[in-house]
Short mmCIF file of C-alpha atoms in Angstrom, two decimals:
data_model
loop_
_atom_site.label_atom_id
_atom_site.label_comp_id
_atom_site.label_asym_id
_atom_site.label_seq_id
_atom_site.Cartn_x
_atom_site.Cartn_y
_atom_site.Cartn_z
CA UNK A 1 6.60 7.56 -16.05
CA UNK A 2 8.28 5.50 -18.69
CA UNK A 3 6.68 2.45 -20.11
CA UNK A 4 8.10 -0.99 -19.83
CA UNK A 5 6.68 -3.91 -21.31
CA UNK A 6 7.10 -7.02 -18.88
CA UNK A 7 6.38 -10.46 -20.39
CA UNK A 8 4.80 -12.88 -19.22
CA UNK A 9 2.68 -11.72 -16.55
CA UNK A 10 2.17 -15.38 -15.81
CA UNK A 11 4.97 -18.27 -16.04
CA UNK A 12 3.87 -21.87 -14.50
CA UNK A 13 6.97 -23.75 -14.18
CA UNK A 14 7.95 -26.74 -13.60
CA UNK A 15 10.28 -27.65 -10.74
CA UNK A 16 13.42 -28.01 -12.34
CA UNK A 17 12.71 -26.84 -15.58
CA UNK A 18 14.06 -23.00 -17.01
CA UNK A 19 12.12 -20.52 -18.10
CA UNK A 20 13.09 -16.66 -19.04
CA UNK A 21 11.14 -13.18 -18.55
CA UNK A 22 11.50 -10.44 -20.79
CA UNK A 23 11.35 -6.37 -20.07
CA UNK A 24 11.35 -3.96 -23.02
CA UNK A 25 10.96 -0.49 -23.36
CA UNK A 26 10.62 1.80 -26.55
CA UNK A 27 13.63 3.97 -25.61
CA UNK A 28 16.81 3.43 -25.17
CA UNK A 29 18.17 2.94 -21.59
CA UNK A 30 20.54 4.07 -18.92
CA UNK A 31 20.30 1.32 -16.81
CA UNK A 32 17.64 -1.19 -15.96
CA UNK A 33 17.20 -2.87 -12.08
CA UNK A 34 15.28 -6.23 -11.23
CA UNK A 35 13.70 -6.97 -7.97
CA UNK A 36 11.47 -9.60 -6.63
CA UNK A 37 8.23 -9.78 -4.46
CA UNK A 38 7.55 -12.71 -2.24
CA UNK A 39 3.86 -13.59 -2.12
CA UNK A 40 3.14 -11.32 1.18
CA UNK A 41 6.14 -9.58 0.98
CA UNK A 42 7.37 -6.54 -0.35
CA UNK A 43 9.97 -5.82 -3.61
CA UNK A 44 13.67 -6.51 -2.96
CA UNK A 45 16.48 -5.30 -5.19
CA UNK A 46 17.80 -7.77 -7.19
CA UNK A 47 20.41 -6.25 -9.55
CA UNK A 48 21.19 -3.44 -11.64
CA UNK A 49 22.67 -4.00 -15.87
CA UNK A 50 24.33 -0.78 -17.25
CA UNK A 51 25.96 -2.02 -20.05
CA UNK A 52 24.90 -2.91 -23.75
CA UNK A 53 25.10 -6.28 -23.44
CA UNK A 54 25.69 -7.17 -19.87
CA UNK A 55 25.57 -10.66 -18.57
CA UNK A 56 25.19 -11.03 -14.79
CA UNK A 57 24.61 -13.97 -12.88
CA UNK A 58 23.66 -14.86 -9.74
CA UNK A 59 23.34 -18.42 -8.74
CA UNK A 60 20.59 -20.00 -10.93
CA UNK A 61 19.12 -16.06 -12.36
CA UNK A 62 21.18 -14.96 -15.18
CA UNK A 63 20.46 -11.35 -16.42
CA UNK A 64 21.05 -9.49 -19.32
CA UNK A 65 20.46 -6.14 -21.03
CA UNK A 66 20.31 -6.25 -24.34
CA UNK A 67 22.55 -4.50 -26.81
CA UNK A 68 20.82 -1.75 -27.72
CA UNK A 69 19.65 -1.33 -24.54
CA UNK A 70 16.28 -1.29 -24.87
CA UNK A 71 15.34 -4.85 -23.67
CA UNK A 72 16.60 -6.75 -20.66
CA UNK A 73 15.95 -10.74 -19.27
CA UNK A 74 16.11 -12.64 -16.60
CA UNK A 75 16.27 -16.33 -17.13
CA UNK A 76 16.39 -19.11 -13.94
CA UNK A 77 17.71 -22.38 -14.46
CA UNK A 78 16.44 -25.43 -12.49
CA UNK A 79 13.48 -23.54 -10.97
CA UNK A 80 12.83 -23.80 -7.19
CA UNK A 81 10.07 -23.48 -5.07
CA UNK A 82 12.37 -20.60 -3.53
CA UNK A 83 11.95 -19.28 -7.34
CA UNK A 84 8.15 -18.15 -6.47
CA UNK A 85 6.95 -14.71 -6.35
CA UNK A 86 7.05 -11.79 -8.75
CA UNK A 87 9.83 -10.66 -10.68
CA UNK A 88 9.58 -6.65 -12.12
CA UNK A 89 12.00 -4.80 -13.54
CA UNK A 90 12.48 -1.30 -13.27
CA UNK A 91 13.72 1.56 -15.32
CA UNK A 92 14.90 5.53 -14.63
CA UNK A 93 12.62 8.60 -15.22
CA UNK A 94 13.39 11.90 -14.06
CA UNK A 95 16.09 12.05 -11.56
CA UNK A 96 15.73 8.77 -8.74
CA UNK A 97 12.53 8.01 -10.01
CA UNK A 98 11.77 4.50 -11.27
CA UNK A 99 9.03 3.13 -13.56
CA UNK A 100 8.18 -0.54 -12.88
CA UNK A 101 7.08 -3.39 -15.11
CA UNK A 102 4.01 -4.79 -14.17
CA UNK A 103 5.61 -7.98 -12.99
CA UNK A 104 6.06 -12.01 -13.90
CA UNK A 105 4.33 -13.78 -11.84
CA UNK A 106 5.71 -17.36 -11.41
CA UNK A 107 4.53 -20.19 -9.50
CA UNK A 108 6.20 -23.88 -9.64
CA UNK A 109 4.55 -27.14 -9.54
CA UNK A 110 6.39 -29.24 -7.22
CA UNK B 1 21.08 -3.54 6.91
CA UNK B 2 18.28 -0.43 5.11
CA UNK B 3 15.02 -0.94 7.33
CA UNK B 4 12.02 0.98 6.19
CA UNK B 5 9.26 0.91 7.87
CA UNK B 6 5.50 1.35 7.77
CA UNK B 7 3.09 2.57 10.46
CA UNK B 8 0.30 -0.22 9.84
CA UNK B 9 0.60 -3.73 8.00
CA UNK B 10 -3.16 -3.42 7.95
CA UNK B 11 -5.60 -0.88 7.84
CA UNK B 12 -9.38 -0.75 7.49
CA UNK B 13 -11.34 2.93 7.14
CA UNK B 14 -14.63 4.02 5.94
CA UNK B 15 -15.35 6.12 2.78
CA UNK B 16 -14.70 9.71 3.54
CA UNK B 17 -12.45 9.39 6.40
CA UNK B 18 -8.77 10.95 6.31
CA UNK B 19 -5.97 8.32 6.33
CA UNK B 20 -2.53 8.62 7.29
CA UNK B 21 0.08 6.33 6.17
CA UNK B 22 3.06 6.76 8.21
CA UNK B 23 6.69 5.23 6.35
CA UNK B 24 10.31 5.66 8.43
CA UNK B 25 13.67 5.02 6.95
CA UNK B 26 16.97 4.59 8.70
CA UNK B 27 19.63 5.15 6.16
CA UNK B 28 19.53 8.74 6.05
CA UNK B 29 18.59 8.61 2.39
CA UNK B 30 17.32 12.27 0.60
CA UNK B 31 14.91 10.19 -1.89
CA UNK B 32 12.18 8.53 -0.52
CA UNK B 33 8.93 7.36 -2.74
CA UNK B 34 5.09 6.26 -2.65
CA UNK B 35 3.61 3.88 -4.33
CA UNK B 36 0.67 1.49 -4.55
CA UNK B 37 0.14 -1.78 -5.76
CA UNK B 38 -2.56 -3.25 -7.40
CA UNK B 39 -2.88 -7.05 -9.52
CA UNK B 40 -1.62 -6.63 -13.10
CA UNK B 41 -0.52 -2.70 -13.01
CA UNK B 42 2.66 -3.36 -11.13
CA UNK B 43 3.65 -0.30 -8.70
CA UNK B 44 2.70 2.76 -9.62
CA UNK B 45 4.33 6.15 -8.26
CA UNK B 46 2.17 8.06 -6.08
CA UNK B 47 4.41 10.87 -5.15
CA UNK B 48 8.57 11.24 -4.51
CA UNK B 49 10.53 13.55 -1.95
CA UNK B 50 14.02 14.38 -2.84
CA UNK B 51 14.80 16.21 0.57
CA UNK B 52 12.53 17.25 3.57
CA UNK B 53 9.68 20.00 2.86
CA UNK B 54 10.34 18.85 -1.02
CA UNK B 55 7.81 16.73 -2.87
CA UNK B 56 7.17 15.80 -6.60
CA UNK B 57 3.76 14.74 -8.14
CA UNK B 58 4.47 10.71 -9.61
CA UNK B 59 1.92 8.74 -11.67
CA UNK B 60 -0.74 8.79 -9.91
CA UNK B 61 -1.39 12.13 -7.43
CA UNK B 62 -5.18 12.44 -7.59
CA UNK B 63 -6.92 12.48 -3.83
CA UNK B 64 -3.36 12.19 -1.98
CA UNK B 65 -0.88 14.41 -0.39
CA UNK B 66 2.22 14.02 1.37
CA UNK B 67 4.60 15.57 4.07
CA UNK B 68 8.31 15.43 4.57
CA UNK B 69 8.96 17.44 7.87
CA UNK B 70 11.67 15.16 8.22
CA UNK B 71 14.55 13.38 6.49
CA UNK B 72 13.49 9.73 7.60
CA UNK B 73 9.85 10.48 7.77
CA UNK B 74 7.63 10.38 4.36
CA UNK B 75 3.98 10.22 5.60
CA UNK B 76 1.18 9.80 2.68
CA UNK B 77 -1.92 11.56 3.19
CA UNK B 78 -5.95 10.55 1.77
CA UNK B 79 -8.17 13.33 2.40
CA UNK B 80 -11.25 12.24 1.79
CA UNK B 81 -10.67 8.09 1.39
CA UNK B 82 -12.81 6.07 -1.40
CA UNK B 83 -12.87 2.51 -2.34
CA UNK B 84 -11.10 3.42 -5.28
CA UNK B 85 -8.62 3.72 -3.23
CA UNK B 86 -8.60 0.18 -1.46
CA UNK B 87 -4.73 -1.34 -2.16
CA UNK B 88 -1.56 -1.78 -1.43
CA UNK B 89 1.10 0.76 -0.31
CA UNK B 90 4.47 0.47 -0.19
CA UNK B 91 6.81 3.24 0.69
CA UNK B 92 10.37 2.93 -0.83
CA UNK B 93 13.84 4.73 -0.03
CA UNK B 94 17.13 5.46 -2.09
CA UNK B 95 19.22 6.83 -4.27
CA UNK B 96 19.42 4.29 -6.77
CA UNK B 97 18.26 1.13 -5.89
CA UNK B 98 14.94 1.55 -3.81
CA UNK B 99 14.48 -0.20 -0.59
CA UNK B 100 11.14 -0.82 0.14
CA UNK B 101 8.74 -0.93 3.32
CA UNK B 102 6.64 -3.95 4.33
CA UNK B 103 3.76 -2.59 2.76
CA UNK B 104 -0.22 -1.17 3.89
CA UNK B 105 -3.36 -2.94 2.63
CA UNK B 106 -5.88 -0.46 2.77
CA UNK B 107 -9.34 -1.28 2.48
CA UNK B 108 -11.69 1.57 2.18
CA UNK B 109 -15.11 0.39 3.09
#
């Protein structure tokens, strides 16, 4: 599948303090989708950015792909302990198929 | 509400042994994907079906099969199991967006 570079694999936050994770890939893309794994659970759908230069937020996770569209972010304000868990992001290959990041893995010190 | 579900949350087999991994989905969705998860390499595709009796090779093939006889059934298949192939496995439907299953941990012993 197609590569995507996910960094950081690690983020140790502070509660209440931002922090942003970054997703690029080599090529330009269609479209680029987020999701995010509970520890123990499995990968939920998040959102998806189409546009060069989207901006979409929900509630404290703002996302954005960039404007060529080769990169994307996802940056949370005011982290949470609801914030923990693994965020990938995932981009088309082929027809349906995604290729996943290998994932941010953030925990927060309370 | 998508539910996809997975025959085992846990499963422990011996090195050699043939595994079945059953995965249902209730949205009548053509697409419907396996993958496995292991620390630091994200998800990696296993193998897709884009309609029943039709299956595509992902990532990652080598010592698994698959069988669509159905549209909500995708059911992965180890032959021969080895510790290599000890991890998780999530099974995933959708067009688009991919709903995923609760997930296997196999342990191959």
């Amino acid at each position: 599948g197609q590569q995507v570079m996910q960094i950081p694999q690690y983020q140790h936050v502070q509660e209440g303090e931002d922090f942003t994770t970054y997703c690029n890939s080599s090529t330009t893309l269609s479209n680029i989708q987020w999701y995010k794994q509970r520890p123990g659970g499995h990968p939920v759908f998040l959102i998806q950015l189409v546009k060069s230069g989207e901006v979409k937020k929900q509630k404290r996770l703002t996302f954005q792909f960039g404007e060529a569209k080769k990169n994307s972010s996802l940056h949370i304000t005011a982290t949470q302990t609801t914030d923990v868990g693994t965020y990938f992001c995932a981009v088309p290959f082929g027809d349906y198929k995604l290729s996943f990041g290998a994932g941010t893995t953030v925990t927060v010190r309370a | 509400d998508v539910k996809v579900t997975q025959s085992s949350r846990y499963l422990v087999k011996r090195t050699g042994e043939k595994v079945f991994l059953e995965c249902v989905q209730d949205m009548d969705h053509e697409n419907m994907f396996w993958y496995r998860q292991d620390p630091g390499l994200g998800l990696r595709l296993i193998y897709f079906s884009y309609d029943v009796k039709m299956k595509e090779k992902g990532d990652i093939p080598e010592g698994y099969s698959v069988s669509r006889e159905k549209k909500e059934r995708f059911s992965l298949i180890l032959e021969s199991a080895s510790t290599n192939q000890t991890s998780m496995y999530l099974c995933a439907s959708g067009s688009h967006e991919q709903y995923f299953g609760p997930g296997t941990r196999l342990t191959v012993t």
